XYZ file of C-alpha atoms in Angstrom:
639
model
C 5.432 27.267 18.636
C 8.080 30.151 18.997
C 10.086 31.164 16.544
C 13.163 29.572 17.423
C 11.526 26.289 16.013
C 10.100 27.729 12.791
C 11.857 30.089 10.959
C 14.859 29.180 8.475
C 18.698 28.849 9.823
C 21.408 28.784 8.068
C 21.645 24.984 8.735
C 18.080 24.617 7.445
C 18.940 26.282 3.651
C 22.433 24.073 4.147
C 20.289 20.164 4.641
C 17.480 21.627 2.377
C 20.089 22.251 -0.091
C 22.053 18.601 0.570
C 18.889 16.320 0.219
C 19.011 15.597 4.033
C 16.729 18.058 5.603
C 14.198 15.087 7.191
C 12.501 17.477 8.386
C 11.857 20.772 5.848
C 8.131 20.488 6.486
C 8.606 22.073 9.922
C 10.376 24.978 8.515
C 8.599 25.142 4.848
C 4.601 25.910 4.750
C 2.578 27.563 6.683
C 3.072 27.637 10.652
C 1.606 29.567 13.556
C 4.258 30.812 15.717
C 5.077 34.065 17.640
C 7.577 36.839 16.657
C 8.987 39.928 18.838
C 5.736 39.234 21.136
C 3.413 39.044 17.937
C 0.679 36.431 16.903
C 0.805 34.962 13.279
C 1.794 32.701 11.118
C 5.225 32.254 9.278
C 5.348 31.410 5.204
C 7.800 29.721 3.778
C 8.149 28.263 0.249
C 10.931 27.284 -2.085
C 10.598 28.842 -5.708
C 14.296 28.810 -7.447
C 13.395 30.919 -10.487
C 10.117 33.088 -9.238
C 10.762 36.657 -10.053
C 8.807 37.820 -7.116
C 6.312 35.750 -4.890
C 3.510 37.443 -2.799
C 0.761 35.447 0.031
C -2.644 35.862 -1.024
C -5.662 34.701 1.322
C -8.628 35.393 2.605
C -6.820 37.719 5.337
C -5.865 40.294 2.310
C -8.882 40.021 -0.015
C -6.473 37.593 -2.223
C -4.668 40.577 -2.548
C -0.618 40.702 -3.005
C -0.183 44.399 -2.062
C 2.020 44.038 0.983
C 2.456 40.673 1.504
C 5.509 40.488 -0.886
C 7.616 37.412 0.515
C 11.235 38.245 0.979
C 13.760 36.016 -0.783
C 16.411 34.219 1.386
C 19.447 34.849 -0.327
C 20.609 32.215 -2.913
C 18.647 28.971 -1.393
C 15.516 29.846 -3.494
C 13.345 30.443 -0.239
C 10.370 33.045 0.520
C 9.294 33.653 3.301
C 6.822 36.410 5.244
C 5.641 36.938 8.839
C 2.156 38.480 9.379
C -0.342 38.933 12.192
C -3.405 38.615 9.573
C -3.166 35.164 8.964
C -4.328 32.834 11.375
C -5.244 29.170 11.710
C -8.227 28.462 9.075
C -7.021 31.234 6.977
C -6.928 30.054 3.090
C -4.320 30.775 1.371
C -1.909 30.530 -1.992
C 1.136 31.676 -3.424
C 0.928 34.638 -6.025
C 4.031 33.765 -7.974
C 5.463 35.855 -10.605
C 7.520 34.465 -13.209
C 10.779 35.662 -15.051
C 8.467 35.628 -18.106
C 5.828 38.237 -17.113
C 3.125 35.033 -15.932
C 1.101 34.910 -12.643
C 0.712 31.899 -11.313
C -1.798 31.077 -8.145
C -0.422 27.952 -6.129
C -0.829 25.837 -3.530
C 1.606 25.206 -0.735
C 3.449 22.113 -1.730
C 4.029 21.913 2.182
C 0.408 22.711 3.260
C -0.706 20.035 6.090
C -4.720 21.053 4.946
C -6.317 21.937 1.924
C -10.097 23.105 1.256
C -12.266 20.316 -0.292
C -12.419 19.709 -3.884
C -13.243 21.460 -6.551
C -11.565 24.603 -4.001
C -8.014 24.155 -3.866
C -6.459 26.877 -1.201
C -4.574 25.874 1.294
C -5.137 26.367 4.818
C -3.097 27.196 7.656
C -3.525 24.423 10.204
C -1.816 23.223 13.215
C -0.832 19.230 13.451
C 0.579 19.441 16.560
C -2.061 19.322 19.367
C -3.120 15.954 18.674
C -3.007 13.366 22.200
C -1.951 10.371 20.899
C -2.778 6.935 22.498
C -1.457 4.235 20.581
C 2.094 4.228 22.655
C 1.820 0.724 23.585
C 1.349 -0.205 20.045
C 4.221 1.513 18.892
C 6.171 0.293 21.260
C 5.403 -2.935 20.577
C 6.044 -2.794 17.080
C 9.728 -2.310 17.441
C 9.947 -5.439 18.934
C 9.582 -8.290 16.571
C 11.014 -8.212 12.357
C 8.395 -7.315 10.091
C 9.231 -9.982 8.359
C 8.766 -12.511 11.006
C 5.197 -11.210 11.833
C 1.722 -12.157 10.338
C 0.234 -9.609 7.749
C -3.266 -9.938 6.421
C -3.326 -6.775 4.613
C -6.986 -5.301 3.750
C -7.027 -2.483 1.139
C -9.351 -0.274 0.914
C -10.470 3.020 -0.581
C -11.951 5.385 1.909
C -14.702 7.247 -0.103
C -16.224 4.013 -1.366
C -15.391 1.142 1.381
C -18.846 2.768 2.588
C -21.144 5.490 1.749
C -23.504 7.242 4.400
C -27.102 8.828 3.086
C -26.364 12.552 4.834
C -27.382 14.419 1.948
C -24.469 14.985 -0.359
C -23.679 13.450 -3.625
C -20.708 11.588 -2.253
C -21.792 10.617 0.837
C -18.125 10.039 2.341
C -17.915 8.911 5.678
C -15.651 11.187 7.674
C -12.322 9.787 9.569
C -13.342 9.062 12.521
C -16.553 7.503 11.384
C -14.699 5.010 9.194
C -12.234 4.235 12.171
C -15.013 3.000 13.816
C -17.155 0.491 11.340
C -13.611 -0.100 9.548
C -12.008 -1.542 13.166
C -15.694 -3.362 14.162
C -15.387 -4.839 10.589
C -12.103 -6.073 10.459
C -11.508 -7.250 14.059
C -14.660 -9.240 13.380
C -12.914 -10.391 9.954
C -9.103 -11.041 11.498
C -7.175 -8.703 9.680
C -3.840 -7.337 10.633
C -3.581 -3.906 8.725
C -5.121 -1.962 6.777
C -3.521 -0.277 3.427
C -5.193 2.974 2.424
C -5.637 3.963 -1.493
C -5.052 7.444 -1.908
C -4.821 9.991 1.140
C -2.583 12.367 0.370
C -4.848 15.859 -1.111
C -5.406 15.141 -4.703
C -8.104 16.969 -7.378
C -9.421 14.513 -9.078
C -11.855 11.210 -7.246
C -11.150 9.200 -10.115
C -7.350 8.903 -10.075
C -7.699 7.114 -6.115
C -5.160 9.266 -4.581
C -2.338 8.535 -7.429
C -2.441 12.373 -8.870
C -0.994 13.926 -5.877
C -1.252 17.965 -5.206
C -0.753 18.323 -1.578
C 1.768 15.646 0.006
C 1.613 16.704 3.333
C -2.299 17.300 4.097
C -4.565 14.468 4.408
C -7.311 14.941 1.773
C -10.181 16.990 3.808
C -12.833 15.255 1.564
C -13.294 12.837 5.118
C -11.953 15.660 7.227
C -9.264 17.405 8.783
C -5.437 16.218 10.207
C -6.504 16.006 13.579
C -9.501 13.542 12.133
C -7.159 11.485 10.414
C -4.810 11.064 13.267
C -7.769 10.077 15.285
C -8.469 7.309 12.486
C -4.750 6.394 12.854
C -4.741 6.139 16.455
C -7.873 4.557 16.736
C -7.014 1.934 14.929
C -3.721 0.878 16.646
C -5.478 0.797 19.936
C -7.208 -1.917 18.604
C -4.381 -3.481 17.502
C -4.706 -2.971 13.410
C -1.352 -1.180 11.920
C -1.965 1.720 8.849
C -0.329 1.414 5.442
C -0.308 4.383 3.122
C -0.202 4.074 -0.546
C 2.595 7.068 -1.348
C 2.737 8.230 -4.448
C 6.547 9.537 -5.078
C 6.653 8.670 -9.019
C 5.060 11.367 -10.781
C 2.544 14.256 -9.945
C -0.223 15.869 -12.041
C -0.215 18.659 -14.059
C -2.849 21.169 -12.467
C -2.279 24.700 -12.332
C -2.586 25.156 -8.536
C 0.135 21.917 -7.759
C 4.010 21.467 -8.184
C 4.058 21.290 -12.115
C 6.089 24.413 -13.406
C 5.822 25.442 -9.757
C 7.947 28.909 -10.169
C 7.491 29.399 -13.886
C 10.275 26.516 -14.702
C 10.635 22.667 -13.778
C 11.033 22.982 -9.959
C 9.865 19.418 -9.019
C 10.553 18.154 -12.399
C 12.783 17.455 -14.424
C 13.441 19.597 -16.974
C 14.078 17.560 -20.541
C 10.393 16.076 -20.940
C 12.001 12.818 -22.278
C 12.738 12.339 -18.318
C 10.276 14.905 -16.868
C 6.677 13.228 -18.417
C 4.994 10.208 -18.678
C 3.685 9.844 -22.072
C 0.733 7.495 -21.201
C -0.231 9.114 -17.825
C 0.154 12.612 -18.873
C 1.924 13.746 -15.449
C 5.442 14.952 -14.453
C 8.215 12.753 -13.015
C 10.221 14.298 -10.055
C 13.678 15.192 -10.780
C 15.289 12.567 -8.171
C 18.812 14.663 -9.293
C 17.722 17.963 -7.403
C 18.446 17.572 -3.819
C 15.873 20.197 -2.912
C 13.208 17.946 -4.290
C 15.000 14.883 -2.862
C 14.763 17.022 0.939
C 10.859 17.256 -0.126
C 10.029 13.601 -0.537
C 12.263 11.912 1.791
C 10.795 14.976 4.526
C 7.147 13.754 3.168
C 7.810 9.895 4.110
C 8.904 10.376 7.157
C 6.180 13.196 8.060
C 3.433 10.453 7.511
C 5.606 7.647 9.916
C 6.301 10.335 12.525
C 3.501 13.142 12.233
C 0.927 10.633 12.097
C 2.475 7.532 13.474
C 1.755 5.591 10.397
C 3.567 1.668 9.998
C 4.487 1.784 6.722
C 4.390 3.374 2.898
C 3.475 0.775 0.265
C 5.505 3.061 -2.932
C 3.165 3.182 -6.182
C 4.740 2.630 -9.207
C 8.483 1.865 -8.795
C 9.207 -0.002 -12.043
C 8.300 4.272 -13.762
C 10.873 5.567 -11.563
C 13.809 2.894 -12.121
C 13.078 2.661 -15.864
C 14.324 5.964 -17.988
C 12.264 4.304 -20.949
C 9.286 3.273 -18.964
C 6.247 3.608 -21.341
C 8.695 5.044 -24.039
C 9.879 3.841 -27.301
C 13.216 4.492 -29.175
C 14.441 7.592 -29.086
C 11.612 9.187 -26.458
C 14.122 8.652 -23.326
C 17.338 9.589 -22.460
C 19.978 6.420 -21.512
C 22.219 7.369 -18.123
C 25.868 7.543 -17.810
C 26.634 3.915 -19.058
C 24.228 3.608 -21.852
C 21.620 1.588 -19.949
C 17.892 2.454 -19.109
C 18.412 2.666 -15.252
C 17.699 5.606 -13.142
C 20.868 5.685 -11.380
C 19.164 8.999 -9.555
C 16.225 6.973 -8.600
C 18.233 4.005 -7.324
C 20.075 6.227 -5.022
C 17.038 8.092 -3.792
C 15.309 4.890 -2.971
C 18.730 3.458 -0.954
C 18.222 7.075 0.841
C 15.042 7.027 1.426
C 14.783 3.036 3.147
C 18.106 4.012 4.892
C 16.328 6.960 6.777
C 13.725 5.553 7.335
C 15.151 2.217 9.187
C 17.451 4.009 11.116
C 14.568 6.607 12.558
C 11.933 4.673 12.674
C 12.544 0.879 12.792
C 9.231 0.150 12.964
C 7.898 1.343 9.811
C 7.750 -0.805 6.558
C 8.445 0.166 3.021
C 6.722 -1.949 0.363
C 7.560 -1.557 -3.289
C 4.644 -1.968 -5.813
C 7.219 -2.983 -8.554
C 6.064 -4.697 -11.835
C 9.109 -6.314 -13.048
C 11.779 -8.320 -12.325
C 14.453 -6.201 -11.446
C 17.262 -7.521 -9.005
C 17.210 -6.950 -4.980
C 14.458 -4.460 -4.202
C 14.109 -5.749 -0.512
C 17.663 -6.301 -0.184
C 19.543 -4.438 1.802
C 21.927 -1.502 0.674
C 24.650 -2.671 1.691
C 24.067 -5.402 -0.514
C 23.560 -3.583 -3.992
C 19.641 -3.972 -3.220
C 17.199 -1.097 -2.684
C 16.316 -1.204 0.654
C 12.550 -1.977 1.074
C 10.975 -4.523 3.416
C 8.173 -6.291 1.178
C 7.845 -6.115 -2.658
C 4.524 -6.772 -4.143
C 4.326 -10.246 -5.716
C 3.095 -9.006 -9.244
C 4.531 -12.163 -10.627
C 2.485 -14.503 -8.871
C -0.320 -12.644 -9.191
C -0.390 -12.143 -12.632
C 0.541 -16.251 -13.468
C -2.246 -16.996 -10.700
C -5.356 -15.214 -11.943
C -4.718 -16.311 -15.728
C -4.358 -20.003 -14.283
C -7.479 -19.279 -12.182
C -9.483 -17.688 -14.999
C -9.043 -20.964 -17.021
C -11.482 -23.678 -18.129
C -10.278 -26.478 -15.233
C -9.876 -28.623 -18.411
C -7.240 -26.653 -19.902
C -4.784 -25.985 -16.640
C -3.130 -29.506 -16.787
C -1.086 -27.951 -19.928
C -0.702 -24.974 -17.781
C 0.463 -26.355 -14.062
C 3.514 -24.063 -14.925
C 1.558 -20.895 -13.768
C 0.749 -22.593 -10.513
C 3.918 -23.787 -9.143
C 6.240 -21.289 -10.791
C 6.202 -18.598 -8.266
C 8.528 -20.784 -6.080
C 11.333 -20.817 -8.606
C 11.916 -17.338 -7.074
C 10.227 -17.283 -4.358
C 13.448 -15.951 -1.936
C 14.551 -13.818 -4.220
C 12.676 -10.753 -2.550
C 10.418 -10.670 0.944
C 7.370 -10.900 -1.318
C 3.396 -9.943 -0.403
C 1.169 -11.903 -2.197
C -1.519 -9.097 -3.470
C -4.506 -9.055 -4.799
C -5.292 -5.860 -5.448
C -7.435 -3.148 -6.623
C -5.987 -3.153 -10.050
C -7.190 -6.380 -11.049
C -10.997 -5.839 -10.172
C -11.265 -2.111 -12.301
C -11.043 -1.321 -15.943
C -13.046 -4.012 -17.446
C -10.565 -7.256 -15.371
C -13.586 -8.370 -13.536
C -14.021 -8.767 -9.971
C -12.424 -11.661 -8.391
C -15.553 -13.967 -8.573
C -16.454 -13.324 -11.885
C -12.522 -14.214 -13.333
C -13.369 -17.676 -12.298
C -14.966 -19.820 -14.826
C -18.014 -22.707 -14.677
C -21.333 -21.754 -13.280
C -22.114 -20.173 -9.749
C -21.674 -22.619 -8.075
C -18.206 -23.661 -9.829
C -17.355 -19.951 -9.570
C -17.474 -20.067 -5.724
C -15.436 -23.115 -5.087
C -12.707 -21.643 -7.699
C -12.426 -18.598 -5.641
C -12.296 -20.692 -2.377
C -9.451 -22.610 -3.544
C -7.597 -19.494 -4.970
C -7.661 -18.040 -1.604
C -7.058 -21.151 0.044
C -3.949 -21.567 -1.857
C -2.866 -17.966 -1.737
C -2.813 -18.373 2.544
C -1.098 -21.318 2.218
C 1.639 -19.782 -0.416
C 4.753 -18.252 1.452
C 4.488 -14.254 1.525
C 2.347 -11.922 3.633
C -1.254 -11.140 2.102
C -3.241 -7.943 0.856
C -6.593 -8.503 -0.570
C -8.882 -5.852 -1.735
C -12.098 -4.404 -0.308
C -15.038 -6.545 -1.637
C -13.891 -9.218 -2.355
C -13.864 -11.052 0.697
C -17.300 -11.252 -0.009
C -17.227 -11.810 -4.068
C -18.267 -8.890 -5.154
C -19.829 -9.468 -8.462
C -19.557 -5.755 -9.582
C -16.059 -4.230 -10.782
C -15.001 -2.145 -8.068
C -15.975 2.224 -8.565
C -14.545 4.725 -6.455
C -17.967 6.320 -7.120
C -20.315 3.862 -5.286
C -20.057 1.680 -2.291
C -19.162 -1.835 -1.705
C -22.442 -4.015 -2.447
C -22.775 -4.938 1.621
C -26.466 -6.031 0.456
C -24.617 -9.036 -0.999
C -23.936 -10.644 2.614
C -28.015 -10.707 2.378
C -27.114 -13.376 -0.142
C -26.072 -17.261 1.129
C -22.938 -17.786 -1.214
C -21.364 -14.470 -0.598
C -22.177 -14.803 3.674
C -20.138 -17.893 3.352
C -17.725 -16.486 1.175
C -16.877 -13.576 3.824
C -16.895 -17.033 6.647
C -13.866 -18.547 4.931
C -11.891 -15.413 4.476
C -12.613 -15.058 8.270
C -11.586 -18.800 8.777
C -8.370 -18.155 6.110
C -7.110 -15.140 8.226
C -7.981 -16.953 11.608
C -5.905 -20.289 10.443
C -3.119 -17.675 8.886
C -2.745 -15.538 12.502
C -2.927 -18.866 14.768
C -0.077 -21.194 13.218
C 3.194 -19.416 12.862
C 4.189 -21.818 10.368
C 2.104 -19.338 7.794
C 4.112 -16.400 8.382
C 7.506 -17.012 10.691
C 9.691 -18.631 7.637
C 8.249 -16.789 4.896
C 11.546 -15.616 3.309
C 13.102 -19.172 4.589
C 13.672 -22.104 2.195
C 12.478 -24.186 5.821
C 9.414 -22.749 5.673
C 8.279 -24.398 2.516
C 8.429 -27.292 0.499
C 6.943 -29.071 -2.307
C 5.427 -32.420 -1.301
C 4.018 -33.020 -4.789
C 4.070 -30.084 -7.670
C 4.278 -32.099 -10.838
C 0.667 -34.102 -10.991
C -0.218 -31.499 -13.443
C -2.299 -34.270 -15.157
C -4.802 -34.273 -12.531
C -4.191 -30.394 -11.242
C -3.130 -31.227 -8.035
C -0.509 -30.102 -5.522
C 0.223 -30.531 -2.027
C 2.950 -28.642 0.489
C 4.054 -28.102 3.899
C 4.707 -25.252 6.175
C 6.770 -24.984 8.544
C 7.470 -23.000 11.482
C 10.005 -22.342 14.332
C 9.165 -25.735 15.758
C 8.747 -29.115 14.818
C 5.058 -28.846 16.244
C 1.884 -27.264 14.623
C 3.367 -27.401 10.837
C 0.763 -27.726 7.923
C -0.214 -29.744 5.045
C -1.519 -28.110 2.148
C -3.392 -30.477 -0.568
C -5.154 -28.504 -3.390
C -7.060 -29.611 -6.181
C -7.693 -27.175 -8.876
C -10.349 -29.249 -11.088
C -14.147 -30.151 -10.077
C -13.295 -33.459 -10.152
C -13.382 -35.552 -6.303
C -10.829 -37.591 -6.256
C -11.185 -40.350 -3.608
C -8.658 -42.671 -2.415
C -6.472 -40.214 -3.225
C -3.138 -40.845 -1.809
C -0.452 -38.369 -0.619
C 3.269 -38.318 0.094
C 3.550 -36.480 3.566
C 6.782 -35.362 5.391
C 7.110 -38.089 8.678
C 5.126 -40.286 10.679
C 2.333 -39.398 12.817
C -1.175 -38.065 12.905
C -2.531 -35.784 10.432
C -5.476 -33.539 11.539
C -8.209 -31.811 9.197
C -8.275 -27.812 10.112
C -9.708 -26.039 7.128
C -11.357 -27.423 3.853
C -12.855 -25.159 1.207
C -15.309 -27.677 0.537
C -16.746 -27.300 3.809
C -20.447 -26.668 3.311
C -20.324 -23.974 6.082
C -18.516 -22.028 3.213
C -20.576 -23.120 0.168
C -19.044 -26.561 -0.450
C -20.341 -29.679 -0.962
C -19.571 -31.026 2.671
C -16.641 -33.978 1.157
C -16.022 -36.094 4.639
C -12.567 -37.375 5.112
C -11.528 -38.587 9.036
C -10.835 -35.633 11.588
C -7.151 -37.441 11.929
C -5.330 -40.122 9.969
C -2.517 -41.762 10.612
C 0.773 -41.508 7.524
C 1.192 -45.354 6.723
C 4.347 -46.540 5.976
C 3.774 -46.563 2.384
C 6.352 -44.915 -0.501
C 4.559 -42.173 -2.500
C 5.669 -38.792 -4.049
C 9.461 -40.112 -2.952
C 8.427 -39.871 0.572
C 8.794 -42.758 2.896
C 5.370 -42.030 4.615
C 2.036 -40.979 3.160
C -1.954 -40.750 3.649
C -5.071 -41.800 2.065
C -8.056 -39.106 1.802
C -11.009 -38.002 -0.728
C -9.942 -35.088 -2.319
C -12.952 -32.702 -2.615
C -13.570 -30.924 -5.756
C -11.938 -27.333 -6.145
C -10.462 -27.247 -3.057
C -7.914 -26.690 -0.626
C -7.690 -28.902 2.086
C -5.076 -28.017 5.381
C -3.949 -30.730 7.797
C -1.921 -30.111 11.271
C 0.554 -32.214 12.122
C 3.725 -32.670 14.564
C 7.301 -33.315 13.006
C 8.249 -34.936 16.477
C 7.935 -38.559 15.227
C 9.895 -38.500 11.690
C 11.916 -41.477 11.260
């Protein structure tokens, strides 16, 4: 680099200091650069209130005596050239406060940090990388997100797989989990991946979510240039990267952002905005534009830096709710009395703003909890701004409908059809995620009830109807498979369990799920378009049954859905369909190559001309027992 590219400007303190500076991280940090004809690296850091701020490393024996930063005027920047730092060199930030206190901190703009329990950073260099995935990028850009297929598979890097090298944790590095993660889920048919938990953090056991270092890649699986290679790796194979990003609140260790300078610097400052009672963690203070400069900088640094298709945000509903987790009188209202986060609102419309117009590409998902209005739609609108929101609604009225006795779900049919009262109300992703297999839920296999056998076929169906359900998909690590152990970031995935019949056929009809979702565009072309769906039958909550189409951007290659949620086989079991014309069987549950008891019904039947479920046409089959049964069929010959 020269120095023309890394150290401050006037314009720099002037964007820093107006929220828009997309790019601070180039100019804040650490950075190797040349000055007057001289080696070294440049330090910058932003530290309002810091009486006095020296560089300690392993370059000066962690010693402050000259290598006192030199404040830049008013804009609350530090910042020191020396030759004695050079790439690898660890470092920190020896800030003295107003109040007599030193405090030793990380770089909040560090790109590396050494591996936990250690927490220096360390001067690195992200910009050598060769990247290869240019065709995929470019390709990207050229159909709506919304319009494509998404299979999401989520997984948590340190225990997705563990390796036997020696060490307690026995993480696979980067590039080795590009590798077996790619073979596995090109051989599986999923579309992207979404990553728990990259960003540097302390502490294994919060996943990621308790963030220190926002721009380094944590180096417990290796360095940047490792984790670029897992990013690029896996586009040339055609598989995009989602990051879980983690703008809601931040821990309070003593080397991270809490108190950074002495004072709230991140935060903000009255605790009855600034903490989370339950979590124990501060909330940024979306009202400083400094801070607002620092996250919207950090989202964009993970799209452009490391060509990353999207940020799936953790924990929206805490940011837009001032009394989130609080009771009376433990949060502050806004300007008009009411419990929104007017500062948050604006940040997100800021944030999905910059990030559409630079990078149309990328995705923004919103992991949001409640049902608050227009989180995917567009700015202009009133909305938020992301592209997907996380269906928590479904999910939630799903799994308790799932984890009942069959016998009891008739009173219940409610939970199973109600998800399309709102269906268009937000481009939703129907997720089942890590959260619902930790903390004593159960893994996905063992929330179904009945015996093993019962168990299996539940958890068929449920997947079964979740492809067949309008919204993209995200399932969690392990459970393709049915897992019967709760998920632990501390062990790996049971992969023994494919060893076992039941959970070998399991994994073949997630493979046969995502195979039938990526090959009929009538899953995933209309998903936020009333055409895309509709109800054939949804009140035969008597018997637990329902049955849908889905509908493409033709009349050809559309699908019936027929579902039966009790272990009951139903035969002569008659069905309103849309037209005329041949019905073919392409998926059943049931099918004993997945664990089913092997129900025959014809390859193709013909609708007869025969008036049920208000439909002029319909068809005769045997409904297998807890299952999901999908028909092709052509629109071409309605009447």
């Amino acid at each position: 680099m020269s120095s023309n590219n890394v150290f401050l400007t006037d314009t720099d303190k002037y964007l820093f200091g107006k929220g828009t500076h997309y790019e601070i991280y180039e100019k804040l940090g650490a950075h190797i650069t040349e000055a007057d004809g001289r080696k070294g690296v440049y330090f910058a850091v932003w530290a309002p209130n810091a009486a006095g701020i020296c560089v300690v490393g392993d370059f000066n024996n962690w010693c402050g005596d000259n290598y006192e930063m030199r404040r830049h005027d008013d804009s609350g920047i530090f910042e020191l050239f020396t030759e004695n730092a050079h790439e690898g060199s660890l470092y920190k930030y020896l800030i003295y406060t107003k109040d007599g206190r030193m405090l030793y901190k990380a770089d909040p703009y560090a790109t590396y940090s050494q591996r936990r329990p250690d927490n220096a950073s360390i001067v690195y260099d992200i910009n050598r990388y060769q990247w290869n995935d240019g065709q995929w990028l470019a390709e990207e850009e050229k159909t709506a997100p919304t319009k494509k297929p998404m299979a999401i598979y989520e997984v948590h890097l340190g225990s997705w797989k563990k390796k036997d090298d020696g060490t307690p944790e026995g993480f696979l590095n980067y590039r080795e989990s590009a590798v077996q993660l790619v073979d596995y889920m090109k051989y599986m048919g999923y579309t992207h991946i979404e990553l728990m938990g990259i960003a540097e953090h302390p502490f294994d056991g919060s996943w990621g979510y308790q963030v220190t270092g926002y721009f380094a890649p944590t180096s417990r699986y290796g360095t940047p240039e490792d984790f670029m290679y897992f990013v690029d790796y896996l586009h040339q194979n055609g598989i995009g990267v989602i990051l879980d990003w983690v703008p809601a609140h931040f821990p309070k260790d003593e080397h991270g952002l809490a108190n950074f300078d002495g004072t709230p610097t991140y935060e903000y400052a009255d605790s009855r905005k600034g903490e989370h009672p339950d979590w124990g963690t501060k909330i940024f203070d979306y009202g400083r534009t400094q801070v607002i400069s620092f996250l919207i900088s950090n989202a964009l640094y993970w799209v452009e830096k490391f060509h990353v298709d999207g940020l799936r945000v953790d924990a929206v509903a805490s940011m837009l709710y001032l009394d989130y987790g609080r009771n009376q009188g433990q949060w502050v209202p806004n300007k008009y009395g009411g419990n929104g986060n007017l500062e948050a609102m604006d940040f997100f419309r800021h944030l999905n703003s910059v990030m559409r117009s630079r990078n149309p590409r990328a995705i923004t998902i919103a992991e949001e909890s409640t049902a608050w209005p227009g989180i995917t739609a567009s700015e202009e609108e009133g909305g938020l701004g992301f592209t997907f929101k996380w269906n928590m609604g479904w999910m939630n009225d799903f799994l308790e409908y799932m984890h009942m006795d069959p016998l009891f779900r008739s009173g219940n049919h409610g939970k199973l059809t109600f998800s399309m009262d709102y269906a268009y109300s937000e481009n939703f992703i129907q997720v089942l995620s890590h959260d619902e297999v930790v903390h004593g839920k159960g893994s996905m296999i063992n929330k179904m009830p009945g015996e093993l056998d019962d168990q299996f076929a539940n958890l068929r169906a449920a997947y079964g109807f979740m492809y067949g359900h309008p919204g993209k998909k995200l399932l969690f690590m392990g459970q393709e498979f049915a897992q019967y152990r709760e998920w632990s970031e501390s062990r790996s995935l049971d992969w023994y369990l494919l060893g076992e019949e039941r959970n070998k056929q399991m994994q073949a009809y997630v493979k046969a799920l995502n195979a039938l979702y990526r090959k009929n565009e009538a899953l995933y072309v209309n998903d936020y378009d009333i055409m895309g769906f509709e109800w054939m039958s949804c009140l035969n909550a008597d018997q637990s049954t329902v049955s849908f189409v889905r509908r493409g951007k033709t009349t050809k290659k559309q699908l019936l859905f027929v579902c039966n949620f009790t272990p009951v086989k139903r035969e002569d079991f008659r069905v309103g369909v849309p037209c005329s014309g041949e019905y073919s069987l392409i998926l059943t549950s049931d099918d004993k190559a997945y664990g089913g008891t092997g129900v025959r019904n014809a390859k193709k039947v013909t609708a007869d001309k025969i008036t049920f479920d208000g439909r002029d046409y319909s068809i005769k089959m045997t409904l297998p027992p807890l299952s999901v049964t999908c028909l092709l069929y052509t629109s071409d010959a309605a009447d």
